[in-house]
mmCIF file of C-alpha atoms in Angstrom:
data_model
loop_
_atom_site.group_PDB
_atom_site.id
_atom_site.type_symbol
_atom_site.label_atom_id
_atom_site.label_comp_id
_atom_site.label_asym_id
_atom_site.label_seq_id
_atom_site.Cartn_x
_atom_site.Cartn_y
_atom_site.Cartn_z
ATOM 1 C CA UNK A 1 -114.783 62.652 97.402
ATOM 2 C CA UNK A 2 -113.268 64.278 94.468
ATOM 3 C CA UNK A 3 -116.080 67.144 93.427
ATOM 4 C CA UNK A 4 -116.431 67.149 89.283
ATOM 5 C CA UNK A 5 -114.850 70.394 87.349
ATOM 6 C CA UNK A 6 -117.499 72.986 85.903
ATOM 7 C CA UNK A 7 -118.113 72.346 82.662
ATOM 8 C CA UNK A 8 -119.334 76.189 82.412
ATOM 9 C CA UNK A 9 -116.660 77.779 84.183
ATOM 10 C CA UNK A 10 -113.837 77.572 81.156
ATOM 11 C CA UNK A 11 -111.601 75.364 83.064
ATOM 12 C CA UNK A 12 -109.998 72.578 81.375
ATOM 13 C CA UNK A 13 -112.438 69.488 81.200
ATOM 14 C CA UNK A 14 -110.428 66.413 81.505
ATOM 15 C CA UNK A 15 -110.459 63.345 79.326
ATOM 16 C CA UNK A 16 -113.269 61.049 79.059
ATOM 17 C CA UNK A 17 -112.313 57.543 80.243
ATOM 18 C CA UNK A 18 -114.460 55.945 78.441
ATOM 19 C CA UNK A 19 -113.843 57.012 74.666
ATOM 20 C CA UNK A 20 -117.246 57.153 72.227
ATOM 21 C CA UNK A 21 -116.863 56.904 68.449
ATOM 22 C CA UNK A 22 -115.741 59.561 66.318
ATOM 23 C CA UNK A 23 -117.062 63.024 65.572
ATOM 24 C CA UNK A 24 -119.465 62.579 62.439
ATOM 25 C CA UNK A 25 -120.303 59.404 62.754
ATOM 26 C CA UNK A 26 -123.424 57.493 63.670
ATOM 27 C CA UNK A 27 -123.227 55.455 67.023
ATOM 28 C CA UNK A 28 -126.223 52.956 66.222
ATOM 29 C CA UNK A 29 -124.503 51.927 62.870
ATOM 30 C CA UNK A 30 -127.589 52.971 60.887
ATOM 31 C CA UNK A 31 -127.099 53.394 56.908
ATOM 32 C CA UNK A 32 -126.758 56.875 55.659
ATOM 33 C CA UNK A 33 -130.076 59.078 54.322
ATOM 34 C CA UNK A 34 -132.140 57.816 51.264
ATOM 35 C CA UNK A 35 -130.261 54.041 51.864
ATOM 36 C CA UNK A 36 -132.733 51.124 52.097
ATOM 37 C CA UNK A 37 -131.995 49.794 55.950
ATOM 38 C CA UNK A 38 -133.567 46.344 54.924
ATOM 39 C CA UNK A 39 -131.864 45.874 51.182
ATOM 40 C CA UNK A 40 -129.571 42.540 51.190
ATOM 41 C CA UNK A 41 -126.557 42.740 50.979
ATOM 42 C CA UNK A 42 -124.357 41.703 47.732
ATOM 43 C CA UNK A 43 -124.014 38.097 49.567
ATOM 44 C CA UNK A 44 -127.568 37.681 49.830
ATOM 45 C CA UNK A 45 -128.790 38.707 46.679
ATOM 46 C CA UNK A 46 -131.094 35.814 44.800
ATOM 47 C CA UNK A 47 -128.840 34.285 42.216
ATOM 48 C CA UNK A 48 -132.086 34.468 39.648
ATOM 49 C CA UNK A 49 -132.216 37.519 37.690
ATOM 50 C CA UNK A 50 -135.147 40.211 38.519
ATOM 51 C CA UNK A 51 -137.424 41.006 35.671
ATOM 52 C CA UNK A 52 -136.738 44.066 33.974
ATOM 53 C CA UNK A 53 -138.445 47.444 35.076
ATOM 54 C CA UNK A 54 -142.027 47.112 33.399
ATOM 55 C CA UNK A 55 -142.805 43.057 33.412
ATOM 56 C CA UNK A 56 -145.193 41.291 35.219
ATOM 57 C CA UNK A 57 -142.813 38.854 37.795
ATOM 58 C CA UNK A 58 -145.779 36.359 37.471
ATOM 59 C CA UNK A 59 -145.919 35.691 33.547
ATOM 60 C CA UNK A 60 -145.062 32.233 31.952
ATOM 61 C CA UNK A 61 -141.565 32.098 30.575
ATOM 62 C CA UNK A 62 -141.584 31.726 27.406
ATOM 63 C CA UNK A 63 -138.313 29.676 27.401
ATOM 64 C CA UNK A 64 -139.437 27.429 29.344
ATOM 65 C CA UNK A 65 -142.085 24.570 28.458
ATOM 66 C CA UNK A 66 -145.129 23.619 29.257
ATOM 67 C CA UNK A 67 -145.532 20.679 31.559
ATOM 68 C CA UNK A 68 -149.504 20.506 31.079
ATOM 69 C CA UNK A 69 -149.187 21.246 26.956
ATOM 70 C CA UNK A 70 -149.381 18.617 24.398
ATOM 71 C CA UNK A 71 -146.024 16.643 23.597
ATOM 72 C CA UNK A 72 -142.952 19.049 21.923
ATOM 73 C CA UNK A 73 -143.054 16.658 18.507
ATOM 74 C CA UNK A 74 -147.134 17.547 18.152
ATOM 75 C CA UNK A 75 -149.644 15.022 17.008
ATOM 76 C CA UNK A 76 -148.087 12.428 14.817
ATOM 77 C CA UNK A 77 -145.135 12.970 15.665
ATOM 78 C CA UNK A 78 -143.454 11.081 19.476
ATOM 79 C CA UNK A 79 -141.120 13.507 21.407
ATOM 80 C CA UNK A 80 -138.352 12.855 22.220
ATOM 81 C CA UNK A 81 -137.874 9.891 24.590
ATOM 82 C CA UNK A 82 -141.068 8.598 24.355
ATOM 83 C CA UNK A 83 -141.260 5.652 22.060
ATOM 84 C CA UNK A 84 -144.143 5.535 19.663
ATOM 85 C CA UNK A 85 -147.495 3.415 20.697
ATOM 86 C CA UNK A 86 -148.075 0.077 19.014
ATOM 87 C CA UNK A 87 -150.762 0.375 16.191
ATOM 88 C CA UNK A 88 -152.769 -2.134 17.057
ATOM 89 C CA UNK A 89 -153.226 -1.489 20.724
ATOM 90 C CA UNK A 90 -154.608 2.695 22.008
ATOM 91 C CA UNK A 91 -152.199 3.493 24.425
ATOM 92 C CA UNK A 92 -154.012 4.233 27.830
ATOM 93 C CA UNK A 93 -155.247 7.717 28.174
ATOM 94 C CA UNK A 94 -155.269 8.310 24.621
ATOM 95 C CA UNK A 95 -158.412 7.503 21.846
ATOM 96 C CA UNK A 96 -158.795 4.427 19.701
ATOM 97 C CA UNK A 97 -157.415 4.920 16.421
ATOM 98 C CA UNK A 98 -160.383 5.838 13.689
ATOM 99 C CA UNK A 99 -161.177 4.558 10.638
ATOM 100 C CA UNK A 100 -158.144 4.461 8.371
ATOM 101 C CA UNK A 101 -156.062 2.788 10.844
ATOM 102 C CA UNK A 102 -156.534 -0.735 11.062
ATOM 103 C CA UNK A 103 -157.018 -3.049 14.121
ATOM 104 C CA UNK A 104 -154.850 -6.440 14.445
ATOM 105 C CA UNK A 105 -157.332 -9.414 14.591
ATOM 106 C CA UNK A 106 -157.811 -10.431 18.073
ATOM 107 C CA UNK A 107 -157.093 -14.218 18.940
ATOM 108 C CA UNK A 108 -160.502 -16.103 18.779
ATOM 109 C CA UNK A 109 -161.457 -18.799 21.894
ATOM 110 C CA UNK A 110 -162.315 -22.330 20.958
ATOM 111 C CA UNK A 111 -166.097 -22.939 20.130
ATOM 112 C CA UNK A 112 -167.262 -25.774 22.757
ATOM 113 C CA UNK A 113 -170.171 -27.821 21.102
ATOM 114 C CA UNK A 114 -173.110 -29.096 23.192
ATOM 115 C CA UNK A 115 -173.388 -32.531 24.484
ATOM 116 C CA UNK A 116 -175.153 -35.162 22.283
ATOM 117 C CA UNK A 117 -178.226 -35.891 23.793
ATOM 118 C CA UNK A 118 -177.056 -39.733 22.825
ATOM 119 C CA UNK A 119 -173.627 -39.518 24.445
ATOM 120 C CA UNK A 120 -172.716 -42.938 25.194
ATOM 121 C CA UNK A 121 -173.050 -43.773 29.433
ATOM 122 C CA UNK A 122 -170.392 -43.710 31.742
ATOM 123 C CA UNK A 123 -169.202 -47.497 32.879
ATOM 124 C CA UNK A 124 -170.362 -49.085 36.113
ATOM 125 C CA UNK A 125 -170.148 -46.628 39.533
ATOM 126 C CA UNK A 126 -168.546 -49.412 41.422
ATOM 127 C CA UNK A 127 -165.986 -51.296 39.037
ATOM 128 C CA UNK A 128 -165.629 -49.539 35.934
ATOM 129 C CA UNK A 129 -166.837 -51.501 33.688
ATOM 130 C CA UNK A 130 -168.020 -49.584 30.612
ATOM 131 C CA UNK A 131 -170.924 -52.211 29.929
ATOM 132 C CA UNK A 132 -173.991 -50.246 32.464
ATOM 133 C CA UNK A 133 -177.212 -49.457 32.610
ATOM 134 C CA UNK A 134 -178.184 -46.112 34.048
ATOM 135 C CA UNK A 135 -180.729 -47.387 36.407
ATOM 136 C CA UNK A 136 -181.540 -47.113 40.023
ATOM 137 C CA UNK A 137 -182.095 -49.548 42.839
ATOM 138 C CA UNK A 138 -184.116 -48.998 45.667
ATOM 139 C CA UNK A 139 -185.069 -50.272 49.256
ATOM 140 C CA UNK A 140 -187.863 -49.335 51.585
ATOM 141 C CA UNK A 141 -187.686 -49.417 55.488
ATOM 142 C CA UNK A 142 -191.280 -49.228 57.336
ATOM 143 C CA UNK A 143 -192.497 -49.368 61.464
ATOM 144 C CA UNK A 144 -195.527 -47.957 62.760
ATOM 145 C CA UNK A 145 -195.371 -44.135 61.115
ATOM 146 C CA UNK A 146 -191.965 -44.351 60.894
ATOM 147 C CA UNK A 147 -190.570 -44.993 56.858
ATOM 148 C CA UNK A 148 -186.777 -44.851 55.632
ATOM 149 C CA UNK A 149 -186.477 -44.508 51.670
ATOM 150 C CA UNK A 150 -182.935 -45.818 50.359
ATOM 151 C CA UNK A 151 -181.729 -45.100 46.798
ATOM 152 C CA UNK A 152 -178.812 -45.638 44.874
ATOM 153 C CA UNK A 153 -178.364 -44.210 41.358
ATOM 154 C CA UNK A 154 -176.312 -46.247 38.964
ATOM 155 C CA UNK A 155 -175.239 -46.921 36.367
ATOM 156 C CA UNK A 156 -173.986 -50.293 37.264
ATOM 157 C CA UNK A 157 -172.933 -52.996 35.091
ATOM 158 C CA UNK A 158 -174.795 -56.605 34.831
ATOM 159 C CA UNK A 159 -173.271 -58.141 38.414
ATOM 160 C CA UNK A 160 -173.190 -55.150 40.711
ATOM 161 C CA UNK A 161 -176.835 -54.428 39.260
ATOM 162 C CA UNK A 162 -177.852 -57.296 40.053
ATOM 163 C CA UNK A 163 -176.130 -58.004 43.268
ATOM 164 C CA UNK A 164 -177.418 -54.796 44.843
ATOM 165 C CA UNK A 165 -180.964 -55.867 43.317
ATOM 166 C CA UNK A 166 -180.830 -58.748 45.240
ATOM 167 C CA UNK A 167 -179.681 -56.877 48.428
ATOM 168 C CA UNK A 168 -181.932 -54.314 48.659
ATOM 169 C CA UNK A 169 -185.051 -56.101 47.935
ATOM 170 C CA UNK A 170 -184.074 -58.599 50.789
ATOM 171 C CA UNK A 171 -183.752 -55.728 52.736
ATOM 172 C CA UNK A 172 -187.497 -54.469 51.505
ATOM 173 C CA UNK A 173 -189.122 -57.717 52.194
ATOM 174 C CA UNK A 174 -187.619 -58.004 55.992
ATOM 175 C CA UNK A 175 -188.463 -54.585 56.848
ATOM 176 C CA UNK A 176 -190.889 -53.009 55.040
ATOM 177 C CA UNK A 177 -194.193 -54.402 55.670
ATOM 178 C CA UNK A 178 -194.795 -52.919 59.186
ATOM 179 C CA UNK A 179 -196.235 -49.348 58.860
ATOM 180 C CA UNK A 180 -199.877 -49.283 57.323
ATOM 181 C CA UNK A 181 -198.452 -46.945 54.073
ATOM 182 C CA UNK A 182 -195.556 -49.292 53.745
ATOM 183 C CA UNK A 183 -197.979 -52.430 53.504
ATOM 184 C CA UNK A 184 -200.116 -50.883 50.918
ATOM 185 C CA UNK A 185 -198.037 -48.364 49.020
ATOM 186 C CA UNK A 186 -194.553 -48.067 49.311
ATOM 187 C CA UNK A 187 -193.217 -51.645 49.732
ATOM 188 C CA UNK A 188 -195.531 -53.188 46.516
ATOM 189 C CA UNK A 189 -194.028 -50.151 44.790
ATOM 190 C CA UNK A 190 -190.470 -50.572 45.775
ATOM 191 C CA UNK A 191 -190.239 -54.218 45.155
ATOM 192 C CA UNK A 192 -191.637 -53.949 41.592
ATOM 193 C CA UNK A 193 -188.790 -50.741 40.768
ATOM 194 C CA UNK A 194 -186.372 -53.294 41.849
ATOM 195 C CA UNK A 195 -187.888 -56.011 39.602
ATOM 196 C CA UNK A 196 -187.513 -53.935 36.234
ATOM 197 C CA UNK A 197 -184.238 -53.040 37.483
ATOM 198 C CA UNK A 198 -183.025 -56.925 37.628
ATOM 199 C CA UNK A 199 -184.222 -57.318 34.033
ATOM 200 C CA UNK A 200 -182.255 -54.565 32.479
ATOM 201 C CA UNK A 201 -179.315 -55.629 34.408
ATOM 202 C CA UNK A 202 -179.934 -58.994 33.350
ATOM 203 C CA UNK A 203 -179.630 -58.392 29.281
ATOM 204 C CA UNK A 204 -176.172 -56.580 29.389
ATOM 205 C CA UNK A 205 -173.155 -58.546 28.355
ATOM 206 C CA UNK A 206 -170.849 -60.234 30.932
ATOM 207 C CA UNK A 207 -168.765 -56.953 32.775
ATOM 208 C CA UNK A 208 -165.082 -56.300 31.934
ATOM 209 C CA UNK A 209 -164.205 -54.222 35.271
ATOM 210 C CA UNK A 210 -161.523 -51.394 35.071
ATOM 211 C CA UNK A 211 -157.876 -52.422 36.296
ATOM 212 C CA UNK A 212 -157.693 -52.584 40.024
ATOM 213 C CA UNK A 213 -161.306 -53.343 40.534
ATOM 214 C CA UNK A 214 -163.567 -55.936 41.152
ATOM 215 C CA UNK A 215 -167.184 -55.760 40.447
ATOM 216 C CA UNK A 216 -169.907 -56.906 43.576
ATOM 217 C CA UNK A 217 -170.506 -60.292 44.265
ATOM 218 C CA UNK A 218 -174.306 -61.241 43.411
ATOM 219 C CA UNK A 219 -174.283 -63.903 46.240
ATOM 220 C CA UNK A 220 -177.921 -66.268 47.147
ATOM 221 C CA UNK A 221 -180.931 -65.085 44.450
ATOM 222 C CA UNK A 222 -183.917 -63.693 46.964
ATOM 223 C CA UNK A 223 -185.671 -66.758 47.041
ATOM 224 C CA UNK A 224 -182.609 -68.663 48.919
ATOM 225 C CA UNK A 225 -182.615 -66.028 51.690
ATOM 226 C CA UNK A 226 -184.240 -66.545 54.906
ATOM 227 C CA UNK A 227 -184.561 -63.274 55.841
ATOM 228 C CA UNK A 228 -186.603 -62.613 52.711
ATOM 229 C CA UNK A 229 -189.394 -64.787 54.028
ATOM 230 C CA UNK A 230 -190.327 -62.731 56.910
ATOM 231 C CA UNK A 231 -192.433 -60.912 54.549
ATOM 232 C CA UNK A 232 -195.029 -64.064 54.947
ATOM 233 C CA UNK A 233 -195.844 -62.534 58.360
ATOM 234 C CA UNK A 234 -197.291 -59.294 57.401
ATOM 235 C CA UNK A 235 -198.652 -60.781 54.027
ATOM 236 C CA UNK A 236 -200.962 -63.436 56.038
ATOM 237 C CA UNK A 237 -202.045 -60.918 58.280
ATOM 238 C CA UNK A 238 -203.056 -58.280 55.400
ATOM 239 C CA UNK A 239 -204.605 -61.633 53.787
ATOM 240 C CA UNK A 240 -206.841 -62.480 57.197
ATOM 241 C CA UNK A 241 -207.958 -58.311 57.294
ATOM 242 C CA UNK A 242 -208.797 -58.520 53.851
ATOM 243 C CA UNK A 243 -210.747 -61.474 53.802
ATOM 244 C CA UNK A 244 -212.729 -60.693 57.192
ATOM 245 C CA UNK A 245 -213.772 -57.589 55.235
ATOM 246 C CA UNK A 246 -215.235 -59.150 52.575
ATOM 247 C CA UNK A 247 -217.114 -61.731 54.804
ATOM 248 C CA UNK A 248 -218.497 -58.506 56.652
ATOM 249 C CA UNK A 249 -219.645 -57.129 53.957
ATOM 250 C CA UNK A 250 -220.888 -59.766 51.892
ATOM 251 C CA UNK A 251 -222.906 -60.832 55.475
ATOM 252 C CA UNK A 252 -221.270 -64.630 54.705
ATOM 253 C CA UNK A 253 -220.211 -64.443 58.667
#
């Protein structure tokens, strides 16, 4: 093992093997005294100008415009680009125009009169016919406490009046006479409605249907209906209460 020279004993000191920089200058590559380490470079320097010594860096420039200020041409007068609001219409955002400036007319919507109280009647329901009455025709349905009320509103010209007239009192006469309100109240009353009903439908004219229809067919009259005469059943049994009452109280019996 080769011992290392003296460096005290003025014997030559060999080379270093491992060479360092030069005398006089700084190993850790640090800028020289009174040099800003963290300045940028000249690459890095921001392409906008710096302010001069003295200015605030924060105040408006006054080259510049104002994106919140009112348009460059000032009132009356449309910048550039913008084109000018219609006069008759306030552009959104901005106030009507005042007195001195006058409004187009605005379109006016149709006036729709009322309905005359007389207004002539629609035609028949069933065939069109513009001859009708506005009437209606009813029927009547009665057992025990059970009752059915049927209606059907018109208007109906002179033979489907009158058919349904005839229908629906049939109907009445078969079937309502057996609840104790039917027999007294409701059937009398239903079978005279249906009576003044047959003699307004009896004084219009002859009916001249719409094209493709075909008014009702009146068929039988009541009387020529079998079915109508099951109403003699409940009507001579009403007849024997009634006249056993009388004899009860007139003590005849």
């Amino acid at each position: 093992m080769t011992t290392p020279p003296n460096p005290y004993s003025g014997a030559p000191v060999p080379p270093n093997p491992h060479p360092g920089p030069p005398a006089g200058q700084n190993p850790y590559g640090q800028s020289p005294a009174g040099q800003n380490p963290y300045a940028p470079g000249p690459a890095a320097a921001h392409p906008a100008a710096a302010p001069p010594a003295g200015q605030n860096p924060y105040a408006p420039n006054p080259a510049a415009p104002n994106p919140y200020g009112p348009p460059a041409g000032g009132p009356g007068h449309p910048a550039a680009g913008h084109p000018a609001p219609h006069q008759g219409h306030p552009t959104p955002g901005y106030p009507a125009p005042g007195p001195g400036h006058p409004q187009q007319p605005q379109p006016q919507h149709p006036q729709y009169a009322a309905p005359h109280p007389h207004a002539q009647v629609p035609g028949c329901r069933n065939c069109g016919a513009p001859e009708a009455a506005n009437f209606a025709v009813r029927a009547h349905v009665g057992v025990l406490v059970l009752m059915r009320f049927h209606t059907l509103n018109g208007p109906f010209c002179r033979q489907c009046g009158r058919a349904l007239v005839r229908t629906m009192t049939t109907k009445t006469l078969c079937q309502g006479w057996w609840s104790p309100l039917s027999l007294v109240v409701f059937t009398p009353f239903t079978l005279l409605w249906n009576l003044i009903a047959a003699m307004k439908f009896a004084k219009l004219p002859h009916p001249t249907p719409a094209p493709g229809h075909r008014p009702l067919d009146e068929g039988p009259p009541v009387h020529a209906r079998p079915l109508a005469y099951v109403a003699i059943i409940p009507l001579l049994w009403a007849t024997w209460v009634v006249v056993n009452i009388v004899l009860d109280v007139t003590g005849r019996r």
